[in-house]
Amino acid sequence: MYAYNPRKKTPEQLESSLVGADRHDILNGILSELTLKNGEGPKQHWMIVGARGMGKSHLLTLLHHKVCSDNELSALWIPVLFPEEIRMAGDLAKFLERAVSEILHDLEQGKSKI
């Protein structure tokens, strides 16, 4: 038996298999907050909490695809998908180094644009 991995799914598969009005509300709420109006600053962060298997990674992977495919959002944001279960909470320098590494990898693969 294989563990479910949303990163192996297409954006269309993720969209069609996102279940529950609450998850669609969360997705649309974050997308609308990422779209900055004139004079607005970005929100600082969001926290998505839930038990294992609730769809957190599914939701975040779909959000990543939506930001990358939207011209307005991709001009404002560079989404970064870190591997799950990564441990670097106590070291900001390692976090930033890893973020830059992931962005460079996505640029090389043609997954992100700057």
PDB file of C-alpha atoms in Angstrom:
ATOM      1  CA  MET A   1       0.000   0.000   0.000  1.00  0.00           C
ATOM      2  CA  TYR A   2       1.333   3.414  -0.976  1.00  0.00           C
ATOM      3  CA  ALA A   3       0.932   6.608   0.991  1.00  0.00           C
ATOM      4  CA  TYR A   4      -1.081   9.327  -0.735  1.00  0.00           C
ATOM      5  CA  ASN A   5       1.138  12.077  -2.095  1.00  0.00           C
ATOM      6  CA  PRO A   6      -0.677  15.116  -3.520  1.00  0.00           C
ATOM      7  CA  ARG A   7       2.505  16.315  -5.237  1.00  0.00           C
ATOM      8  CA  LYS A   8       2.201  13.420  -7.686  1.00  0.00           C
ATOM      9  CA  LYS A   9      -1.260  14.587  -8.788  1.00  0.00           C
ATOM     10  CA  THR A  10      -2.050  17.101 -11.510  1.00  0.00           C
ATOM     11  CA  PRO A  11      -3.670  20.395 -10.533  1.00  0.00           C
ATOM     12  CA  GLU A  12      -6.884  19.161 -12.174  1.00  0.00           C
ATOM     13  CA  GLN A  13      -6.868  15.961 -10.117  1.00  0.00           C
ATOM     14  CA  LEU A  14      -6.264  17.939  -6.936  1.00  0.00           C
ATOM     15  CA  GLU A  15      -9.066  20.373  -7.764  1.00  0.00           C
ATOM     16  CA  SER A  16     -11.578  17.646  -8.535  1.00  0.00           C
ATOM     17  CA  SER A  17     -10.749  15.628  -5.431  1.00  0.00           C
ATOM     18  CA  LEU A  18     -10.825  18.517  -2.934  1.00  0.00           C
ATOM     19  CA  VAL A  19     -13.863  17.697  -0.830  1.00  0.00           C
ATOM     20  CA  GLY A  20     -15.823  19.766   1.632  1.00  0.00           C
ATOM     21  CA  ALA A  21     -17.101  23.305   1.365  1.00  0.00           C
ATOM     22  CA  ASP A  22     -14.849  24.303   4.258  1.00  0.00           C
ATOM     23  CA  ARG A  23     -11.719  23.339   2.320  1.00  0.00           C
ATOM     24  CA  HIS A  24     -12.867  25.292  -0.718  1.00  0.00           C
ATOM     25  CA  ASP A  25     -13.583  28.253   1.583  1.00  0.00           C
ATOM     26  CA  ILE A  26     -10.076  28.043   3.052  1.00  0.00           C
ATOM     27  CA  LEU A  27      -8.496  27.812  -0.401  1.00  0.00           C
ATOM     28  CA  ASN A  28     -10.514  30.714  -1.809  1.00  0.00           C
ATOM     29  CA  GLY A  29      -9.957  32.783   1.344  1.00  0.00           C
ATOM     30  CA  ILE A  30      -6.184  32.452   1.117  1.00  0.00           C
ATOM     31  CA  LEU A  31      -6.213  33.147  -2.635  1.00  0.00           C
ATOM     32  CA  SER A  32      -8.261  36.316  -2.122  1.00  0.00           C
ATOM     33  CA  GLU A  33      -5.920  37.508   0.642  1.00  0.00           C
ATOM     34  CA  LEU A  34      -2.904  36.891  -1.601  1.00  0.00           C
ATOM     35  CA  THR A  35      -4.390  39.221  -4.202  1.00  0.00           C
ATOM     36  CA  LEU A  36      -3.215  42.586  -2.904  1.00  0.00           C
ATOM     37  CA  LYS A  37      -5.254  45.705  -3.533  1.00  0.00           C
ATOM     38  CA  ASN A  38      -3.558  49.072  -4.077  1.00  0.00           C
ATOM     39  CA  GLY A  39      -1.904  50.250  -0.892  1.00  0.00           C
ATOM     40  CA  GLU A  40      -2.456  46.928   0.895  1.00  0.00           C
ATOM     41  CA  GLY A  41       0.351  45.021   2.505  1.00  0.00           C
ATOM     42  CA  PRO A  42       0.525  41.247   2.564  1.00  0.00           C
ATOM     43  CA  LYS A  43      -0.789  39.220   5.453  1.00  0.00           C
ATOM     44  CA  GLN A  44       2.008  37.782   7.530  1.00  0.00           C
ATOM     45  CA  HIS A  45       1.076  34.104   7.694  1.00  0.00           C
ATOM     46  CA  TRP A  46      -1.600  31.465   7.925  1.00  0.00           C
ATOM     47  CA  MET A  47      -1.609  28.333  10.021  1.00  0.00           C
ATOM     48  CA  ILE A  48      -3.378  25.234   8.770  1.00  0.00           C
ATOM     49  CA  VAL A  49      -3.789  22.685  11.535  1.00  0.00           C
ATOM     50  CA  GLY A  50      -5.452  19.314  11.417  1.00  0.00           C
ATOM     51  CA  ALA A  51      -5.058  15.634  12.101  1.00  0.00           C
ATOM     52  CA  ARG A  52      -3.141  13.371   9.779  1.00  0.00           C
ATOM     53  CA  GLY A  53      -5.094  12.697   6.596  1.00  0.00           C
ATOM     54  CA  MET A  54      -7.325  15.776   6.813  1.00  0.00           C
ATOM     55  CA  GLY A  55      -6.031  17.193   3.510  1.00  0.00           C
ATOM     56  CA  LYS A  56      -3.526  19.838   4.624  1.00  0.00           C
ATOM     57  CA  SER A  57      -0.871  18.829   2.074  1.00  0.00           C
ATOM     58  CA  HIS A  58      -3.538  18.396  -0.596  1.00  0.00           C
ATOM     59  CA  LEU A  59      -4.811  21.924   0.040  1.00  0.00           C
ATOM     60  CA  LEU A  60      -1.333  23.481   0.109  1.00  0.00           C
ATOM     61  CA  THR A  61      -0.243  21.694  -3.066  1.00  0.00           C
ATOM     62  CA  LEU A  62      -3.373  22.906  -4.852  1.00  0.00           C
ATOM     63  CA  LEU A  63      -2.734  26.435  -3.537  1.00  0.00           C
ATOM     64  CA  HIS A  64       0.833  26.226  -4.876  1.00  0.00           C
ATOM     65  CA  HIS A  65      -0.448  25.263  -8.353  1.00  0.00           C
ATOM     66  CA  LYS A  66      -3.077  28.020  -8.334  1.00  0.00           C
ATOM     67  CA  VAL A  67      -0.535  30.714  -7.425  1.00  0.00           C
ATOM     68  CA  CYS A  68       1.951  29.475 -10.049  1.00  0.00           C
ATOM     69  CA  SER A  69      -0.695  29.391 -12.792  1.00  0.00           C
ATOM     70  CA  ASP A  70      -2.179  32.820 -12.044  1.00  0.00           C
ATOM     71  CA  ASN A  71      -0.275  35.659 -13.757  1.00  0.00           C
ATOM     72  CA  GLU A  72      -1.207  38.255 -11.134  1.00  0.00           C
ATOM     73  CA  LEU A  73      -0.402  36.052  -8.133  1.00  0.00           C
ATOM     74  CA  SER A  74       2.790  34.609  -9.622  1.00  0.00           C
ATOM     75  CA  ALA A  75       4.045  38.169 -10.188  1.00  0.00           C
ATOM     76  CA  LEU A  76       3.551  38.891  -6.463  1.00  0.00           C
ATOM     77  CA  TRP A  77       4.501  35.589  -4.821  1.00  0.00           C
ATOM     78  CA  ILE A  78       6.979  32.738  -5.192  1.00  0.00           C
ATOM     79  CA  PRO A  79       5.356  29.721  -3.540  1.00  0.00           C
ATOM     80  CA  VAL A  80       7.728  27.162  -2.035  1.00  0.00           C
ATOM     81  CA  LEU A  81       6.764  23.574  -1.281  1.00  0.00           C
ATOM     82  CA  PHE A  82       9.060  22.091   1.331  1.00  0.00           C
ATOM     83  CA  PRO A  83       9.327  18.342   1.784  1.00  0.00           C
ATOM     84  CA  GLU A  84       6.983  17.065   4.456  1.00  0.00           C
ATOM     85  CA  GLU A  85       8.359  16.424   7.921  1.00  0.00           C
ATOM     86  CA  ILE A  86      11.322  18.742   7.416  1.00  0.00           C
ATOM     87  CA  ARG A  87      13.000  19.706  10.675  1.00  0.00           C
ATOM     88  CA  MET A  88      14.555  23.166  10.854  1.00  0.00           C
ATOM     89  CA  ALA A  89      12.216  25.125  13.075  1.00  0.00           C
ATOM     90  CA  GLY A  90      14.947  26.511  15.283  1.00  0.00           C
ATOM     91  CA  ASP A  91      17.308  27.890  12.663  1.00  0.00           C
ATOM     92  CA  LEU A  92      16.209  30.794  10.467  1.00  0.00           C
ATOM     93  CA  ALA A  93      19.411  30.711   8.411  1.00  0.00           C
ATOM     94  CA  LYS A  94      18.848  27.054   7.453  1.00  0.00           C
ATOM     95  CA  PHE A  95      15.211  27.781   6.659  1.00  0.00           C
ATOM     96  CA  LEU A  96      16.132  30.664   4.323  1.00  0.00           C
ATOM     97  CA  GLU A  97      18.910  28.640   2.713  1.00  0.00           C
ATOM     98  CA  ARG A  98      16.495  25.785   2.072  1.00  0.00           C
ATOM     99  CA  ALA A  99      13.842  28.178   0.699  1.00  0.00           C
ATOM    100  CA  VAL A 100      16.328  29.632  -1.799  1.00  0.00           C
ATOM    101  CA  SER A 101      17.438  26.124  -2.749  1.00  0.00           C
ATOM    102  CA  GLU A 102      13.820  25.057  -3.402  1.00  0.00           C
ATOM    103  CA  ILE A 103      13.124  28.216  -5.442  1.00  0.00           C
ATOM    104  CA  LEU A 104      16.249  27.647  -7.573  1.00  0.00           C
ATOM    105  CA  HIS A 105      15.241  24.020  -8.128  1.00  0.00           C
ATOM    106  CA  ASP A 106      11.733  25.073  -9.225  1.00  0.00           C
ATOM    107  CA  LEU A 107      13.209  27.697 -11.580  1.00  0.00           C
ATOM    108  CA  GLU A 108      15.531  25.118 -13.136  1.00  0.00           C
ATOM    109  CA  GLN A 109      12.602  22.723 -13.611  1.00  0.00           C
ATOM    110  CA  GLY A 110      10.459  25.497 -15.121  1.00  0.00           C
ATOM    111  CA  LYS A 111       7.900  25.232 -12.286  1.00  0.00           C
ATOM    112  CA  SER A 112       8.290  28.847 -11.153  1.00  0.00           C
ATOM    113  CA  LYS A 113       8.970  32.105 -12.900  1.00  0.00           C
ATOM    114  CA  ILE A 114      10.497  35.317 -11.657  1.00  0.00           C
TER     115      ILE A 114
END
